[in-house]
Amino acid sequence: MIIDPGDDAIHTHTALAAHHPPSGRITLHPGPGTTSETGLAHDLLAALGKPPLLPGRFPAGRQPAWEAATAWITALPVTRLTVLRAHRLTARRTMRLLQLHALTGVHLTLVCHRPHLPAALHQALQTADYAITADFEVARRHYYGTPAAEPRPADEPAGTAGRWLTLPALERLISYDSPRPCADPCTPPLIAWRHRPPPAPLTAPTAQRIAHRLHAATAHPRLAAVLATALFTGASLQQLATARSRDYDAAAGTLALHDQARYTDGCAAYPVPPWASVFLRATVCFTRLVSGEDQELLAAPGDRGHLLRVAETARLRPPQPPAARQSRTVWDWREQREASRYDAMLVPGGKAQPRG
């Protein structure tokens, strides 16, 4: 706990200057209109570089914003969280931050810009192990920590940030196959790629660009994870929905997908590239906090509309029809093309006509 008795601007400026997520440092400066627990969680998601609202419908109409923030802090290299204007926090919002600290282990520093702790803050801290200092140099060490800052990954060049990334691995994302999760525990072998070629490996710059875009496009761990997973599996949304938390083996770096009816490759484990592992770690934590171990790890088929909007926000799409102009992204062109070829096979001398 930092006491800033005179509300000195140097504390605020120093704490804000320390904000550097790639180095594991987050400074949360709650907005003046933040008066609820959910609003504070939205501010925290924004500090993490994410849109504060989670798309979709949730039980009892409550957005799992704290669960999402907890999941991202767990998965990302966030080690320090500084919260300014802590004297404005209610006891419940302070307890939320203390719970976040307990769940993630993040080093939590609250900055009270008053000579004494308000009653609400004092009450919430009764159950916590904390220390108080008014020394600026000690406070600065809390804001920055002792480890050296990691080099910040290069941002996407301004000229390319708005360009579409056309990714063949997304061609089957909305395929109409319908595999189901295995009812009994299933530990399948590594994918053998007998029935289709594997997705082309992404170059390091492209993978970094995709990860950067996914992080900025949504705060929903499942939506970000399903798009990342589609890129290294080439799987459909229906097959991606067969994964459960137990199917991600962080130690082995694999994710199992299920397909007992063998619509494509059967049940198989897929190697997870390092760039995608952060999204899977986040969604494992999010799933555990929101719904328990035996629910969908990734987005469900009912989330398709939200998923495609996130992909388009991130400017990610499959190859498009060979038209001069495309006013919208066509996600099922592959399915339309295959259906037209199948129709042509049924009619002697028939010629495939594009559907839709």
Coordinates of C-alpha atoms in Angstrom, one line a residue:
M1 CA 0.0 0.0 0.0
I2 CA 1.4 3.4 -1.1
I3 CA 0.3 6.5 0.8
D4 CA 0.5 9.7 -1.3
P5 CA -0.7 12.2 1.3
G6 CA -0.5 15.3 -0.9
D7 CA -1.8 13.7 -4.1
D8 CA 1.5 14.5 -5.7
A9 CA 1.5 14.2 -9.5
I10 CA 4.9 12.5 -9.5
H11 CA 3.3 9.3 -8.1
T12 CA 0.6 9.2 -10.8
H13 CA 3.1 10.0 -13.6
T14 CA 5.7 7.4 -12.4
A15 CA 3.1 4.7 -12.0
L16 CA 1.6 5.4 -15.4
A17 CA 5.1 5.4 -17.0
A18 CA 5.8 2.0 -15.4
H19 CA 2.8 0.5 -17.4
H20 CA 4.3 -1.9 -19.8
P21 CA 2.4 -5.2 -20.3
P22 CA 5.2 -7.0 -22.3
S23 CA 7.4 -6.5 -19.3
G24 CA 4.6 -7.8 -17.0
R25 CA 3.6 -4.4 -15.5
I26 CA 0.0 -3.1 -15.5
T27 CA -1.0 0.3 -14.1
L28 CA -4.8 0.6 -13.6
H29 CA -6.1 4.1 -13.5
P30 CA -9.9 3.7 -12.8
G31 CA -12.0 6.1 -14.7
P32 CA -14.0 8.7 -12.7
G33 CA -17.2 7.0 -13.7
T34 CA -16.1 3.6 -12.4
T35 CA -18.6 2.9 -9.6
S36 CA -19.2 -0.9 -9.9
E37 CA -17.2 -4.1 -9.6
T38 CA -17.9 -4.9 -13.3
G39 CA -16.8 -1.4 -14.3
L40 CA -13.5 -1.9 -12.5
A41 CA -13.0 -5.2 -14.3
H42 CA -13.7 -3.4 -17.7
D43 CA -11.1 -0.8 -16.8
L44 CA -8.6 -3.7 -16.0
L45 CA -9.3 -5.4 -19.4
A46 CA -8.7 -2.0 -21.1
A47 CA -5.4 -1.7 -19.2
L48 CA -4.5 -5.1 -20.6
G49 CA -5.1 -3.8 -24.1
K50 CA -8.4 -5.4 -24.7
P51 CA -11.9 -4.3 -25.6
P52 CA -13.7 -4.1 -22.2
L53 CA -16.9 -5.8 -23.3
L54 CA -17.3 -9.5 -23.8
P55 CA -19.6 -10.5 -26.7
G56 CA -22.2 -13.2 -26.1
R57 CA -25.0 -14.0 -23.7
F58 CA -24.2 -15.1 -20.2
P59 CA -26.1 -16.7 -17.3
A60 CA -28.2 -14.2 -15.3
G61 CA -27.0 -11.5 -17.7
R62 CA -23.7 -11.1 -15.9
Q63 CA -20.6 -10.6 -18.0
P64 CA -17.7 -12.7 -16.6
A65 CA -15.4 -9.8 -16.9
W66 CA -13.5 -10.6 -13.7
E67 CA -13.0 -14.2 -14.9
A68 CA -11.7 -12.9 -18.2
A69 CA -9.3 -10.5 -16.6
T70 CA -8.1 -13.2 -14.2
A71 CA -7.6 -15.6 -17.1
W72 CA -5.5 -13.1 -19.1
I73 CA -3.4 -12.1 -16.2
T74 CA -2.7 -15.8 -15.5
A75 CA -1.8 -16.5 -19.1
L76 CA 0.2 -13.4 -19.9
P77 CA 3.5 -12.5 -18.3
V78 CA 1.8 -10.0 -15.9
T79 CA 3.5 -10.0 -12.6
R80 CA 2.8 -6.5 -11.2
L81 CA -0.5 -4.6 -10.9
T82 CA -0.6 -1.0 -9.6
V83 CA -4.0 0.5 -8.9
L84 CA -4.2 4.3 -8.7
R85 CA -6.9 6.3 -6.9
A86 CA -7.4 3.4 -4.5
H87 CA -9.0 5.7 -1.9
R88 CA -12.1 5.7 -4.1
L89 CA -12.5 2.0 -4.0
T90 CA -15.4 0.5 -2.1
A91 CA -14.7 -2.4 0.2
R92 CA -16.3 -4.8 -2.4
R93 CA -14.1 -3.6 -5.3
T94 CA -11.0 -3.8 -3.0
M95 CA -12.0 -7.4 -2.2
R96 CA -12.2 -8.2 -5.9
L97 CA -8.6 -7.0 -6.4
L98 CA -7.5 -9.0 -3.4
Q99 CA -9.2 -12.1 -4.8
L100 CA -7.4 -11.4 -8.1
H101 CA -4.1 -11.3 -6.3
A102 CA -4.9 -14.6 -4.5
L103 CA -5.9 -16.4 -7.8
T104 CA -3.0 -15.1 -9.9
G105 CA -0.2 -14.3 -7.6
V106 CA 0.2 -10.9 -9.2
H107 CA 2.0 -8.3 -7.0
L108 CA -0.7 -5.8 -6.1
T109 CA 0.1 -2.2 -5.2
L110 CA -2.7 0.1 -4.2
V111 CA -2.0 3.8 -4.2
C112 CA -4.1 5.9 -1.8
H113 CA -3.8 9.6 -2.6
R114 CA -4.9 10.7 0.9
P115 CA -3.0 11.1 4.2
H116 CA -5.0 8.2 5.7
L117 CA -6.8 5.1 4.5
P118 CA -10.5 5.6 4.0
A119 CA -12.8 3.4 6.2
A120 CA -13.8 1.2 3.2
L121 CA -10.2 0.5 2.2
H122 CA -9.1 -0.1 5.8
Q123 CA -12.0 -2.6 6.3
A124 CA -11.2 -4.6 3.1
L125 CA -7.5 -4.8 4.0
Q126 CA -8.2 -6.4 7.4
T127 CA -8.0 -9.9 5.9
A128 CA -4.9 -9.1 3.8
D129 CA -1.2 -9.2 4.6
Y130 CA 0.1 -5.8 3.5
A131 CA 2.6 -3.1 4.3
I132 CA 2.3 0.7 4.0
T133 CA 4.9 3.2 2.9
A134 CA 4.9 6.9 2.0
D135 CA 8.5 6.8 0.7
F136 CA 8.6 7.7 -3.0
E137 CA 11.7 5.6 -3.9
V138 CA 10.1 2.6 -2.2
A139 CA 6.9 3.3 -4.1
R140 CA 8.8 3.5 -7.4
R141 CA 10.3 0.0 -6.8
H142 CA 6.8 -1.3 -6.3
Y143 CA 5.7 0.3 -9.6
Y144 CA 8.6 -1.1 -11.6
G145 CA 9.8 -4.1 -9.7
T146 CA 13.4 -5.3 -9.8
P147 CA 13.6 -7.5 -12.9
A148 CA 14.9 -5.8 -16.0
A149 CA 12.3 -4.9 -18.6
E150 CA 11.9 -7.3 -21.5
P151 CA 12.2 -5.8 -25.0
R152 CA 8.8 -4.8 -26.2
P153 CA 7.6 -6.8 -29.3
A154 CA 7.5 -4.6 -32.4
D155 CA 4.0 -3.3 -33.2
E156 CA 2.5 -4.1 -36.5
P157 CA 3.6 -1.6 -39.2
A158 CA 1.0 1.2 -39.6
G159 CA 0.7 0.5 -43.3
T160 CA -0.3 -3.2 -42.8
A161 CA -2.4 -3.0 -39.6
G162 CA -5.6 -2.6 -41.6
R163 CA -4.9 -5.1 -44.3
W164 CA -6.6 -8.5 -44.4
L165 CA -4.5 -11.6 -43.6
T166 CA -5.8 -14.3 -45.9
L167 CA -5.2 -17.7 -44.2
P168 CA -6.1 -21.0 -45.9
A169 CA -6.2 -22.7 -42.5
L170 CA -9.6 -20.9 -41.9
E171 CA -11.3 -22.5 -45.0
R172 CA -12.9 -25.2 -42.9
L173 CA -13.8 -23.0 -39.9
I174 CA -17.6 -23.1 -40.7
S175 CA -17.6 -26.5 -42.4
Y176 CA -20.8 -28.4 -41.9
D177 CA -19.3 -31.5 -40.5
S178 CA -20.7 -32.5 -37.0
P179 CA -18.3 -34.4 -34.8
R180 CA -19.2 -34.8 -31.2
P181 CA -17.0 -34.9 -28.0
C182 CA -16.1 -38.4 -26.7
A183 CA -18.2 -39.5 -23.8
D184 CA -15.4 -41.5 -22.2
P185 CA -11.9 -40.3 -21.5
C186 CA -9.9 -40.3 -24.8
T187 CA -6.2 -39.8 -25.2
P188 CA -5.7 -39.9 -28.9
P189 CA -2.3 -40.1 -30.7
L190 CA -0.7 -37.2 -32.5
I191 CA -2.4 -36.2 -35.8
A192 CA -1.1 -38.2 -38.8
W193 CA -2.6 -36.0 -41.5
R194 CA -3.6 -39.0 -43.7
H195 CA -6.8 -37.4 -45.1
R196 CA -5.8 -33.8 -45.7
P197 CA -2.6 -31.8 -45.7
P198 CA -1.6 -30.0 -42.6
P199 CA -2.0 -26.2 -42.5
A200 CA 1.0 -24.4 -43.7
P201 CA 3.2 -23.3 -40.8
L202 CA 3.1 -19.6 -40.1
T203 CA 6.2 -17.5 -40.4
A204 CA 7.3 -15.9 -37.1
P205 CA 6.4 -12.4 -38.2
T206 CA 2.9 -13.6 -39.4
A207 CA 2.3 -15.5 -36.2
Q208 CA 3.3 -12.4 -34.1
R209 CA 1.0 -10.2 -36.2
I210 CA -1.9 -12.6 -35.8
A211 CA -1.3 -12.9 -32.0
H212 CA -1.2 -9.1 -31.7
R213 CA -4.4 -8.7 -33.6
L214 CA -6.3 -11.4 -31.6
H215 CA -5.2 -9.9 -28.3
A216 CA -6.6 -6.5 -29.5
A217 CA -9.7 -7.8 -31.1
T218 CA -11.5 -9.4 -28.1
A219 CA -11.3 -9.9 -24.3
H220 CA -13.2 -13.2 -24.6
P221 CA -10.5 -15.9 -24.1
R222 CA -12.6 -18.6 -25.8
L223 CA -13.2 -16.6 -29.0
A224 CA -9.5 -15.7 -29.2
A225 CA -8.4 -19.3 -28.5
V226 CA -10.7 -20.9 -31.1
L227 CA -9.3 -18.7 -33.9
A228 CA -5.7 -19.4 -32.8
T229 CA -6.5 -23.1 -32.7
A230 CA -8.1 -23.1 -36.1
L231 CA -4.9 -21.8 -37.6
F232 CA -2.7 -24.7 -36.4
T233 CA -5.4 -27.5 -36.8
G234 CA -7.4 -26.4 -39.8
A235 CA -10.4 -27.8 -38.0
S236 CA -14.0 -26.7 -38.2
L237 CA -15.8 -24.9 -35.4
Q238 CA -17.9 -28.1 -34.7
Q239 CA -14.7 -30.1 -34.1
L240 CA -13.0 -27.4 -32.1
A241 CA -16.1 -27.5 -29.8
T242 CA -15.3 -31.1 -28.9
A243 CA -12.3 -30.0 -26.8
R244 CA -12.5 -30.0 -23.0
S245 CA -10.0 -28.6 -20.5
R246 CA -8.5 -32.0 -20.0
D247 CA -7.7 -32.1 -23.7
Y248 CA -5.0 -29.4 -23.4
D249 CA -1.8 -30.9 -22.1
A250 CA 0.4 -27.8 -21.3
A251 CA 3.4 -30.0 -20.5
A252 CA 3.3 -31.9 -23.8
G253 CA 2.2 -28.8 -25.7
T254 CA -0.7 -30.6 -27.4
L255 CA -4.5 -30.2 -27.8
A256 CA -6.8 -33.1 -28.5
L257 CA -9.8 -32.8 -30.7
H258 CA -12.4 -35.5 -31.1
D259 CA -14.1 -37.0 -34.2
Q260 CA -15.3 -40.6 -33.5
A261 CA -17.3 -40.7 -36.8
R262 CA -14.1 -39.8 -38.7
Y263 CA -15.5 -36.9 -40.6
T264 CA -11.9 -35.9 -41.2
D265 CA -9.0 -37.2 -39.2
G266 CA -10.7 -39.0 -36.3
C267 CA -9.6 -38.2 -32.7
A268 CA -6.1 -36.7 -32.7
A269 CA -3.8 -34.6 -30.7
Y270 CA -2.3 -31.5 -32.4
P271 CA 1.0 -29.9 -31.4
V272 CA 0.4 -26.3 -30.2
P273 CA 2.8 -23.7 -31.5
P274 CA 4.3 -21.4 -28.8
W275 CA 2.5 -18.3 -30.1
A276 CA -0.9 -20.0 -29.6
S277 CA -0.2 -21.4 -26.2
V278 CA -1.1 -18.2 -24.4
F279 CA -4.6 -18.3 -25.8
L280 CA -5.1 -21.8 -24.7
R281 CA -3.8 -21.1 -21.2
A282 CA -6.2 -18.2 -20.9
T283 CA -9.2 -20.2 -22.0
V284 CA -8.4 -23.1 -19.7
C285 CA -8.3 -20.7 -16.7
F286 CA -11.5 -18.9 -18.0
T287 CA -13.4 -22.2 -18.4
R288 CA -12.4 -23.4 -14.9
L289 CA -13.6 -20.1 -13.4
V290 CA -16.8 -19.8 -15.4
S291 CA -18.2 -23.3 -15.9
G292 CA -16.0 -26.0 -14.5
E293 CA -13.9 -28.7 -16.0
D294 CA -16.3 -30.6 -18.2
Q295 CA -17.6 -27.8 -20.5
E296 CA -16.4 -26.6 -23.9
L297 CA -12.9 -25.4 -23.7
L298 CA -13.3 -23.4 -26.9
A299 CA -16.2 -21.5 -28.5
A300 CA -19.4 -23.5 -29.1
P301 CA -21.2 -23.6 -32.5
G302 CA -23.8 -21.2 -31.1
D303 CA -21.0 -18.6 -30.8
R304 CA -20.3 -18.6 -34.5
G305 CA -21.7 -15.1 -35.2
H306 CA -19.6 -13.6 -32.5
L307 CA -16.5 -15.6 -33.6
L308 CA -16.7 -14.4 -37.2
R309 CA -17.1 -10.8 -36.0
V310 CA -14.0 -11.1 -33.9
A311 CA -12.1 -12.6 -36.9
E312 CA -13.2 -9.8 -39.1
T313 CA -12.3 -7.2 -36.5
A314 CA -8.8 -8.8 -36.5
R315 CA -8.9 -8.7 -40.3
L316 CA -8.4 -12.5 -40.6
R317 CA -10.2 -14.4 -43.3
P318 CA -10.0 -17.5 -45.5
P319 CA -9.3 -17.3 -49.3
Q320 CA -12.1 -15.4 -51.0
P321 CA -14.0 -16.1 -54.3
P322 CA -12.2 -14.7 -57.4
A323 CA -14.4 -11.6 -57.7
A324 CA -13.3 -8.1 -58.6
R325 CA -14.9 -6.7 -55.5
Q326 CA -16.0 -8.2 -52.2
S327 CA -18.3 -6.1 -50.1
R328 CA -18.2 -8.7 -47.3
T329 CA -16.1 -11.7 -46.2
V330 CA -17.4 -15.0 -47.5
W331 CA -16.8 -17.7 -45.0
D332 CA -18.4 -20.7 -46.6
W333 CA -17.0 -20.4 -50.1
R334 CA -15.2 -23.7 -49.7
E335 CA -18.4 -25.5 -48.8
Q336 CA -20.2 -23.9 -51.7
R337 CA -17.5 -25.0 -54.1
E338 CA -17.5 -28.6 -52.9
A339 CA -21.3 -28.8 -53.0
S340 CA -21.3 -27.5 -56.6
R341 CA -18.7 -30.1 -57.6
Y342 CA -20.8 -32.8 -55.9
D343 CA -23.9 -31.6 -57.7
A344 CA -22.1 -31.8 -61.0
M345 CA -21.0 -35.4 -60.4
L346 CA -24.7 -36.4 -59.9
V347 CA -25.8 -35.0 -63.3
P348 CA -24.2 -36.6 -66.4
G349 CA -22.3 -34.0 -68.3
G350 CA -23.3 -31.5 -65.6
K351 CA -21.2 -28.4 -65.0
A352 CA -20.5 -27.1 -61.5
Q353 CA -22.3 -23.9 -60.8
P354 CA -21.4 -21.8 -57.8
R355 CA -24.1 -21.7 -55.1
G356 CA -25.3 -18.7 -53.3

